mmCIF file of C-alpha atoms in Angstrom:
data_model
loop_
_atom_site.group_PDB
_atom_site.id
_atom_site.type_symbol
_atom_site.label_atom_id
_atom_site.label_comp_id
_atom_site.label_asym_id
_atom_site.label_seq_id
_atom_site.Cartn_x
_atom_site.Cartn_y
_atom_site.Cartn_z
ATOM 1 C CA MET A 380 74.755 -19.670 -57.297
ATOM 2 C CA TYR A 381 77.139 -20.133 -54.590
ATOM 3 C CA LYS A 382 76.561 -22.891 -51.991
ATOM 4 C CA LEU A 383 78.153 -24.036 -48.802
ATOM 5 C CA SER A 384 77.328 -26.385 -45.988
ATOM 6 C CA LYS A 385 78.334 -26.975 -42.300
ATOM 7 C CA SER A 386 77.531 -29.981 -40.299
ATOM 8 C CA PHE A 387 77.070 -30.439 -36.576
ATOM 9 C CA ASP A 388 77.141 -33.776 -34.605
ATOM 10 C CA PHE A 389 75.143 -34.512 -31.477
ATOM 11 C CA CYS A 390 73.420 -37.174 -29.549
ATOM 12 C CA TYR A 391 69.714 -37.089 -28.811
ATOM 13 C CA GLY A 392 66.630 -39.109 -27.945
ATOM 14 C CA HIS A 393 63.141 -39.143 -29.068
ATOM 15 C CA ARG A 394 59.995 -41.156 -29.551
ATOM 16 C CA VAL A 395 57.947 -41.074 -32.842
ATOM 17 C CA TYR A 396 54.543 -41.538 -31.289
ATOM 18 C CA SER A 397 52.751 -41.831 -34.623
ATOM 19 C CA GLN A 398 54.702 -44.520 -36.252
ATOM 20 C CA ASP A 399 52.565 -47.066 -38.142
ATOM 21 C CA VAL A 400 54.215 -49.087 -40.902
ATOM 22 C CA VAL A 401 52.783 -50.833 -43.785
ATOM 23 C CA ALA A 402 53.972 -54.474 -42.975
ATOM 24 C CA LYS A 403 53.868 -55.574 -46.673
ATOM 25 C CA TYR A 404 56.684 -53.205 -47.351
ATOM 26 C CA ALA A 405 58.454 -53.027 -44.058
ATOM 27 C CA GLY A 406 58.682 -56.838 -43.660
ATOM 28 C CA ASN A 407 56.737 -56.778 -40.379
ATOM 29 C CA SER A 408 54.475 -54.555 -38.353
ATOM 30 C CA ASP A 409 57.076 -53.838 -35.689
ATOM 31 C CA CYS A 410 57.395 -50.060 -35.091
ATOM 32 C CA PRO A 411 60.639 -49.604 -33.163
ATOM 33 C CA CYS A 412 60.678 -45.732 -33.508
ATOM 34 C CA HIS A 413 57.501 -45.693 -31.407
ATOM 35 C CA ARG A 414 59.826 -46.740 -28.491
ATOM 36 C CA ILE A 415 62.057 -44.422 -26.530
ATOM 37 C CA HIS A 416 65.383 -44.470 -28.304
ATOM 38 C CA GLY A 417 68.412 -42.365 -29.282
ATOM 39 C CA HIS A 418 70.614 -41.455 -32.101
ATOM 40 C CA GLN A 419 74.049 -40.216 -33.023
ATOM 41 C CA GLY A 420 72.584 -37.280 -35.031
ATOM 42 C CA LYS A 421 73.872 -34.758 -37.499
ATOM 43 C CA ALA A 422 72.391 -31.489 -38.761
ATOM 44 C CA SER A 423 73.906 -30.251 -42.027
ATOM 45 C CA ILE A 424 72.959 -26.691 -42.907
ATOM 46 C CA HIS A 425 73.201 -25.859 -46.564
ATOM 47 C CA MET A 426 73.396 -22.088 -47.374
ATOM 48 C CA GLU A 427 73.299 -20.370 -50.735
ATOM 49 C CA ALA A 428 73.681 -16.901 -52.302
ATOM 50 C CA ALA A 429 73.349 -15.478 -55.775
ATOM 51 C CA LYS A 430 76.552 -13.428 -55.078
ATOM 52 C CA LEU A 431 79.267 -13.320 -52.539
ATOM 53 C CA ASP A 432 79.414 -10.643 -49.786
ATOM 54 C CA HIS A 433 81.983 -7.943 -49.555
ATOM 55 C CA ARG A 434 84.436 -10.596 -47.885
ATOM 56 C CA ASP A 435 83.801 -13.074 -50.811
ATOM 57 C CA PHE A 436 81.768 -15.350 -48.626
ATOM 58 C CA VAL A 437 78.253 -16.826 -48.771
ATOM 59 C CA ILE A 438 78.524 -16.583 -44.957
ATOM 60 C CA ASP A 439 81.579 -17.022 -42.761
ATOM 61 C CA PHE A 440 81.402 -20.565 -41.354
ATOM 62 C CA LYS A 441 82.140 -19.167 -37.994
ATOM 63 C CA GLU A 442 78.917 -17.081 -38.271
ATOM 64 C CA LEU A 443 76.976 -20.402 -38.163
ATOM 65 C CA GLY A 444 78.345 -20.915 -34.698
ATOM 66 C CA PHE A 445 74.959 -19.901 -33.284
ATOM 67 C CA VAL A 446 73.616 -23.355 -34.583
ATOM 68 C CA LYS A 447 76.283 -25.364 -32.737
ATOM 69 C CA ARG A 448 75.744 -23.499 -29.582
ATOM 70 C CA PHE A 449 71.972 -24.052 -29.817
ATOM 71 C CA LEU A 450 72.398 -27.754 -30.517
ATOM 72 C CA ASP A 451 75.134 -28.270 -27.887
ATOM 73 C CA ASP A 452 73.130 -26.408 -25.081
ATOM 74 C CA ASN A 453 69.643 -27.683 -25.853
ATOM 75 C CA ILE A 454 69.594 -30.949 -28.023
ATOM 76 C CA ASP A 455 72.826 -32.815 -27.267
ATOM 77 C CA HIS A 456 72.276 -35.557 -24.738
ATOM 78 C CA ARG A 457 68.616 -34.609 -24.367
ATOM 79 C CA PHE A 458 65.257 -36.185 -25.228
ATOM 80 C CA ILE A 459 63.017 -34.325 -27.641
ATOM 81 C CA VAL A 460 59.503 -34.625 -26.484
ATOM 82 C CA SER A 461 56.293 -33.433 -27.875
ATOM 83 C CA THR A 462 53.442 -31.905 -25.840
ATOM 84 C CA LYS A 463 51.256 -33.775 -28.333
ATOM 85 C CA ASP A 464 52.770 -37.091 -27.433
ATOM 86 C CA PRO A 465 49.929 -39.072 -25.861
ATOM 87 C CA GLU A 466 52.515 -40.337 -23.230
ATOM 88 C CA PHE A 467 53.893 -36.722 -22.520
ATOM 89 C CA GLU A 468 52.730 -36.594 -18.895
ATOM 90 C CA ARG A 469 53.855 -40.203 -18.179
ATOM 91 C CA LEU A 470 57.344 -39.508 -19.790
ATOM 92 C CA VAL A 471 57.870 -36.105 -18.270
ATOM 93 C CA GLY A 472 55.904 -36.250 -15.112
ATOM 94 C CA ILE A 473 54.108 -32.826 -15.811
ATOM 95 C CA SER A 474 50.630 -32.368 -17.213
ATOM 96 C CA VAL A 475 50.492 -30.619 -20.611
ATOM 97 C CA ASP A 476 47.794 -28.390 -18.981
ATOM 98 C CA ASP A 477 50.207 -27.245 -16.404
ATOM 99 C CA ILE A 478 53.345 -27.055 -18.631
ATOM 100 C CA GLU A 479 53.445 -23.278 -18.797
ATOM 101 C CA ASN A 480 54.302 -23.211 -15.130
ATOM 102 C CA HIS A 481 57.322 -25.504 -15.564
ATOM 103 C CA VAL A 482 59.192 -24.344 -18.805
ATOM 104 C CA ARG A 483 61.410 -21.675 -19.956
ATOM 105 C CA PRO A 484 61.497 -20.647 -23.604
ATOM 106 C CA VAL A 485 64.622 -21.451 -25.662
ATOM 107 C CA TYR A 486 65.723 -19.089 -28.428
ATOM 108 C CA LEU A 487 68.165 -19.722 -31.393
ATOM 109 C CA LEU A 488 70.045 -16.706 -30.683
ATOM 110 C CA ASP A 489 69.743 -14.269 -27.714
ATOM 111 C CA GLY A 490 65.891 -14.109 -27.704
ATOM 112 C CA GLU A 491 65.562 -13.850 -31.521
ATOM 113 C CA VAL A 492 63.684 -17.030 -32.657
ATOM 114 C CA LEU A 493 61.750 -19.166 -30.357
ATOM 115 C CA MET A 494 62.657 -22.927 -30.873
ATOM 116 C CA GLY A 495 60.926 -24.800 -27.934
ATOM 117 C CA TYR A 496 61.156 -25.051 -24.142
ATOM 118 C CA ARG A 497 63.318 -26.536 -21.439
ATOM 119 C CA ILE A 498 61.682 -27.779 -18.254
ATOM 120 C CA ILE A 499 62.656 -25.758 -15.158
ATOM 121 C CA VAL A 500 62.435 -26.976 -11.516
ATOM 122 C CA GLY A 501 63.703 -25.690 -8.263
ATOM 123 C CA GLY A 502 67.208 -26.912 -7.771
ATOM 124 C CA VAL A 503 68.795 -29.489 -10.058
ATOM 125 C CA ASP A 504 66.509 -32.246 -11.325
ATOM 126 C CA GLU A 505 68.512 -34.454 -13.636
ATOM 127 C CA HIS A 506 65.275 -36.193 -15.074
ATOM 128 C CA LEU A 507 63.589 -32.994 -15.947
ATOM 129 C CA ASP A 508 66.684 -31.313 -17.325
ATOM 130 C CA SER A 509 66.818 -34.116 -19.818
ATOM 131 C CA PHE A 510 63.877 -32.892 -21.954
ATOM 132 C CA PHE A 511 63.613 -30.461 -24.757
ATOM 133 C CA VAL A 512 59.883 -29.803 -25.380
ATOM 134 C CA VAL A 513 58.436 -29.046 -28.779
ATOM 135 C CA ASP A 514 54.913 -28.894 -30.148
ATOM 136 C CA PHE A 515 55.349 -31.441 -33.102
ATOM 137 C CA ASN A 516 56.101 -35.122 -33.560
ATOM 138 C CA PRO A 517 59.831 -35.284 -33.611
ATOM 139 C CA THR A 518 60.383 -37.228 -36.739
ATOM 140 C CA SER A 519 63.464 -36.544 -38.735
ATOM 141 C CA GLU A 520 61.384 -34.704 -41.405
ATOM 142 C CA LYS A 521 59.724 -32.368 -38.915
ATOM 143 C CA LEU A 522 63.021 -31.827 -37.047
ATOM 144 C CA ALA A 523 64.745 -30.803 -40.422
ATOM 145 C CA GLU A 524 61.743 -28.493 -41.084
ATOM 146 C CA TRP A 525 61.967 -26.962 -37.548
ATOM 147 C CA LEU A 526 65.632 -26.265 -37.794
ATOM 148 C CA TYR A 527 65.396 -24.849 -41.252
ATOM 149 C CA SER A 528 62.553 -22.496 -40.198
ATOM 150 C CA GLY A 529 64.385 -21.240 -37.198
ATOM 151 C CA ILE A 530 67.758 -20.647 -38.914
ATOM 152 C CA GLN A 531 65.938 -18.976 -41.911
ATOM 153 C CA LYS A 532 63.997 -16.656 -39.736
ATOM 154 C CA LEU A 533 67.323 -15.577 -38.020
ATOM 155 C CA ILE A 534 69.106 -15.130 -41.432
ATOM 156 C CA ASP A 535 66.190 -13.085 -42.616
ATOM 157 C CA MET A 536 66.854 -10.680 -39.733
ATOM 158 C CA SER A 537 70.556 -10.629 -40.207
ATOM 159 C CA PRO A 538 72.861 -8.512 -42.491
ATOM 160 C CA PHE A 539 73.759 -11.483 -44.536
ATOM 161 C CA GLY A 540 72.768 -11.691 -48.223
ATOM 162 C CA CYS A 541 72.282 -15.426 -48.147
ATOM 163 C CA HIS A 542 69.456 -17.920 -47.367
ATOM 164 C CA VAL A 543 69.092 -21.496 -46.161
ATOM 165 C CA ASP A 544 68.880 -23.761 -49.184
ATOM 166 C CA TYR A 545 67.958 -26.772 -47.032
ATOM 167 C CA VAL A 546 68.601 -28.589 -43.825
ATOM 168 C CA GLU A 547 69.517 -32.342 -43.674
ATOM 169 C CA TRP A 548 68.743 -34.000 -40.356
ATOM 170 C CA SER A 549 70.464 -37.474 -40.041
ATOM 171 C CA GLU A 550 69.520 -39.893 -37.330
ATOM 172 C CA THR A 551 72.395 -42.388 -38.427
ATOM 173 C CA PRO A 552 75.019 -42.442 -41.041
ATOM 174 C CA LYS A 553 72.534 -44.271 -43.384
ATOM 175 C CA THR A 554 69.348 -42.225 -42.829
ATOM 176 C CA SER A 555 68.519 -38.623 -43.176
ATOM 177 C CA ALA A 556 65.608 -36.229 -44.002
ATOM 178 C CA VAL A 557 65.863 -33.020 -45.919
ATOM 179 C CA TYR A 558 63.814 -29.872 -45.796
ATOM 180 C CA GLY A 559 64.019 -26.820 -47.901
ATOM 181 C CA GLU A 560 61.729 -24.359 -49.530
#
Protein backbone atom coordinates (compact mmCIF):
# COMPACT_ATOMS: atom_id res chain seq x y z
CA MET A 1 0.00 0.00 0.00
CA TYR A 2 1.32 3.44 -0.97
CA LYS A 3 0.54 6.39 1.28
CA LEU A 4 1.09 10.13 1.19
CA SER A 5 -0.11 13.14 3.09
CA LYS A 6 -0.41 16.86 2.59
CA SER A 7 -1.11 19.42 5.30
CA PHE A 8 -2.80 22.80 5.14
CA ASP A 9 -2.57 25.56 7.78
CA PHE A 10 -5.29 28.10 8.51
CA CYS A 11 -6.85 30.12 11.32
CA TYR A 12 -10.47 29.68 12.34
CA GLY A 13 -12.88 30.18 15.18
CA HIS A 14 -15.71 28.08 16.54
CA ARG A 15 -17.77 27.32 19.61
CA VAL A 16 -18.42 23.80 20.87
CA TYR A 17 -21.91 24.38 22.18
CA SER A 18 -22.30 20.89 23.66
CA GLN A 19 -19.14 20.79 25.77
CA ASP A 20 -19.71 19.19 29.16
CA VAL A 21 -16.66 17.80 30.96
CA VAL A 22 -16.38 15.26 33.77
CA ALA A 23 -14.73 17.38 36.47
CA LYS A 24 -13.16 14.38 38.22
CA TYR A 25 -10.98 13.75 35.16
CA ALA A 26 -10.69 17.28 33.79
CA GLY A 27 -9.65 18.81 37.12
CA ASN A 28 -12.62 21.20 37.18
CA SER A 29 -15.95 21.75 35.48
CA ASP A 30 -14.88 24.75 33.38
CA CYS A 31 -15.82 24.33 29.71
CA PRO A 32 -13.61 26.78 27.77
CA CYS A 33 -14.54 25.36 24.35
CA HIS A 34 -18.14 26.39 25.02
CA ARG A 35 -16.95 29.97 24.61
CA ILE A 36 -16.25 31.68 21.28
CA HIS A 37 -12.56 31.05 20.57
CA GLY A 38 -10.07 30.56 17.75
CA HIS A 39 -7.29 28.23 16.68
CA GLN A 40 -4.25 28.02 14.46
CA GLY A 41 -5.59 24.95 12.69
CA LYS A 42 -4.12 22.34 10.41
CA ALA A 43 -5.81 19.74 8.23
CA SER A 44 -3.65 16.81 7.15
CA ILE A 45 -5.04 14.75 4.30
CA HIS A 46 -3.71 11.18 4.16
CA MET A 47 -4.21 9.37 0.86
CA GLU A 48 -3.48 5.78 -0.11
CA ALA A 49 -3.50 3.52 -3.15
CA ALA A 50 -2.81 -0.16 -3.70
CA LYS A 51 -0.81 0.73 -6.80
CA LEU A 52 0.68 3.86 -8.28
CA ASP A 53 -0.90 5.54 -11.29
CA HIS A 54 0.68 5.78 -14.74
CA ARG A 55 2.83 8.69 -13.47
CA ASP A 56 4.05 6.65 -10.47
CA PHE A 57 1.97 8.75 -8.03
CA VAL A 58 -0.72 7.98 -5.49
CA ILE A 59 -1.95 11.44 -6.53
CA ASP A 60 0.11 14.45 -7.49
CA PHE A 61 0.36 16.78 -4.48
CA LYS A 62 -0.70 19.64 -6.74
CA GLU A 63 -3.98 17.84 -7.46
CA LEU A 64 -4.87 18.30 -3.79
CA GLY A 65 -4.81 22.06 -4.39
CA PHE A 66 -8.61 22.11 -4.32
CA VAL A 67 -8.40 21.44 -0.56
CA LYS A 68 -6.14 24.46 -0.02
CA ARG A 69 -8.40 26.69 -2.12
CA PHE A 70 -11.48 25.57 -0.20
CA LEU A 71 -9.86 26.12 3.21
CA ASP A 72 -8.31 29.47 2.22
CA ASP A 73 -11.50 30.82 0.65
CA ASN A 74 -14.03 29.60 3.22
CA ILE A 75 -12.51 28.57 6.55
CA ASP A 76 -9.39 30.69 7.03
CA HIS A 77 -10.13 33.62 9.35
CA ARG A 78 -13.81 32.69 9.61
CA PHE A 79 -16.02 31.45 12.41
CA ILE A 80 -17.52 28.00 11.85
CA VAL A 81 -21.04 28.13 13.26
CA SER A 82 -23.69 25.43 13.40
CA THR A 83 -27.35 26.00 12.65
CA LYS A 84 -27.92 23.64 15.61
CA ASP A 85 -26.12 25.95 18.06
CA PRO A 86 -28.73 27.26 20.53
CA GLU A 87 -27.03 30.68 20.21
CA PHE A 88 -27.02 30.71 16.39
CA GLU A 89 -29.46 33.59 15.99
CA ARG A 90 -27.71 35.69 18.64
CA LEU A 91 -24.27 35.00 17.15
CA VAL A 92 -25.18 35.52 13.51
CA GLY A 93 -28.15 37.85 13.71
CA ILE A 94 -30.28 35.72 11.39
CA SER A 95 -33.01 33.27 12.38
CA VAL A 96 -32.38 29.62 11.54
CA ASP A 97 -35.92 29.58 10.11
CA ASP A 98 -34.94 32.37 7.70
CA ILE A 99 -31.40 31.16 6.90
CA GLU A 100 -32.26 29.94 3.39
CA ASN A 101 -32.84 33.54 2.31
CA HIS A 102 -29.40 34.63 3.48
CA VAL A 103 -26.90 31.98 2.42
CA ARG A 104 -25.17 30.68 -0.65
CA PRO A 105 -23.95 27.10 -0.91
CA VAL A 106 -20.22 26.42 -0.84
CA TYR A 107 -18.82 23.48 -2.75
CA LEU A 108 -15.50 21.69 -2.50
CA LEU A 109 -14.82 21.97 -6.23
CA ASP A 110 -16.86 23.85 -8.82
CA GLY A 111 -20.28 22.72 -7.63
CA GLU A 112 -19.21 19.13 -7.06
CA VAL A 113 -19.58 18.48 -3.29
CA LEU A 114 -21.68 20.67 -0.98
CA MET A 115 -19.72 21.52 2.18
CA GLY A 116 -21.73 24.27 3.87
CA TYR A 117 -22.92 27.83 3.42
CA ARG A 118 -21.64 31.39 3.48
CA ILE A 119 -23.98 34.17 4.50
CA ILE A 120 -24.74 36.69 1.76
CA VAL A 121 -25.93 40.24 2.23
CA GLY A 122 -26.39 43.24 0.02
CA GLY A 123 -23.09 45.12 -0.13
CA VAL A 124 -20.23 44.25 2.18
CA ASP A 125 -21.05 43.24 5.74
CA GLU A 126 -17.84 42.26 7.49
CA HIS A 127 -19.70 40.69 10.42
CA LEU A 128 -21.82 38.35 8.29
CA ASP A 129 -18.94 37.56 5.92
CA SER A 130 -17.12 36.15 8.96
CA PHE A 131 -19.27 33.01 9.21
CA PHE A 132 -19.12 29.59 7.60
CA VAL A 133 -22.37 27.78 8.34
CA VAL A 134 -22.60 24.01 8.89
CA ASP A 135 -25.31 21.73 10.27
CA PHE A 136 -23.23 19.91 12.92
CA ASN A 137 -21.42 20.76 16.14
CA PRO A 138 -17.96 21.93 14.96
CA THR A 139 -15.82 19.74 17.21
CA SER A 140 -12.44 18.61 15.88
CA GLU A 141 -13.83 15.11 15.48
CA LYS A 142 -16.81 16.25 13.41
CA LEU A 143 -14.66 18.65 11.35
CA ALA A 144 -12.26 15.81 10.51
CA GLU A 145 -15.21 13.61 9.46
CA TRP A 146 -16.77 16.46 7.43
CA LEU A 147 -13.56 17.19 5.50
CA TYR A 148 -12.86 13.46 4.99
CA SER A 149 -16.36 12.87 3.60
CA GLY A 150 -16.18 15.82 1.22
CA ILE A 151 -12.75 14.93 -0.13
CA GLN A 152 -13.62 11.24 -0.50
CA LYS A 153 -16.82 12.05 -2.44
CA LEU A 154 -14.78 14.20 -4.80
CA ILE A 155 -12.03 11.56 -5.18
CA ASP A 156 -14.73 8.95 -5.93
CA MET A 157 -15.84 11.10 -8.90
CA SER A 158 -12.27 11.65 -10.12
CA PRO A 159 -10.02 9.67 -12.44
CA PHE A 160 -7.59 8.98 -9.57
CA GLY A 161 -7.12 5.42 -8.34
CA CYS A 162 -6.61 6.38 -4.71
CA HIS A 163 -8.77 7.08 -1.69
CA VAL A 164 -8.62 9.09 1.50
CA ASP A 165 -7.11 6.98 4.27
CA TYR A 166 -7.92 9.55 6.95
CA VAL A 167 -8.05 13.25 7.74
CA GLU A 168 -6.39 14.71 10.81
CA TRP A 169 -7.84 18.02 12.06
CA SER A 170 -5.56 19.85 14.50
CA GLU A 171 -6.69 22.74 16.67
CA THR A 172 -3.23 23.27 18.13
CA PRO A 173 0.20 21.67 17.69
CA LYS A 174 -0.65 19.43 20.67
CA THR A 175 -4.22 18.38 19.85
CA SER A 176 -5.86 16.69 16.90
CA ALA A 177 -8.72 14.43 15.90
CA VAL A 178 -8.58 11.80 13.18
CA TYR A 179 -11.36 10.41 11.01
CA GLY A 180 -11.12 7.64 8.44
CA GLU A 181 -13.14 4.65 7.32
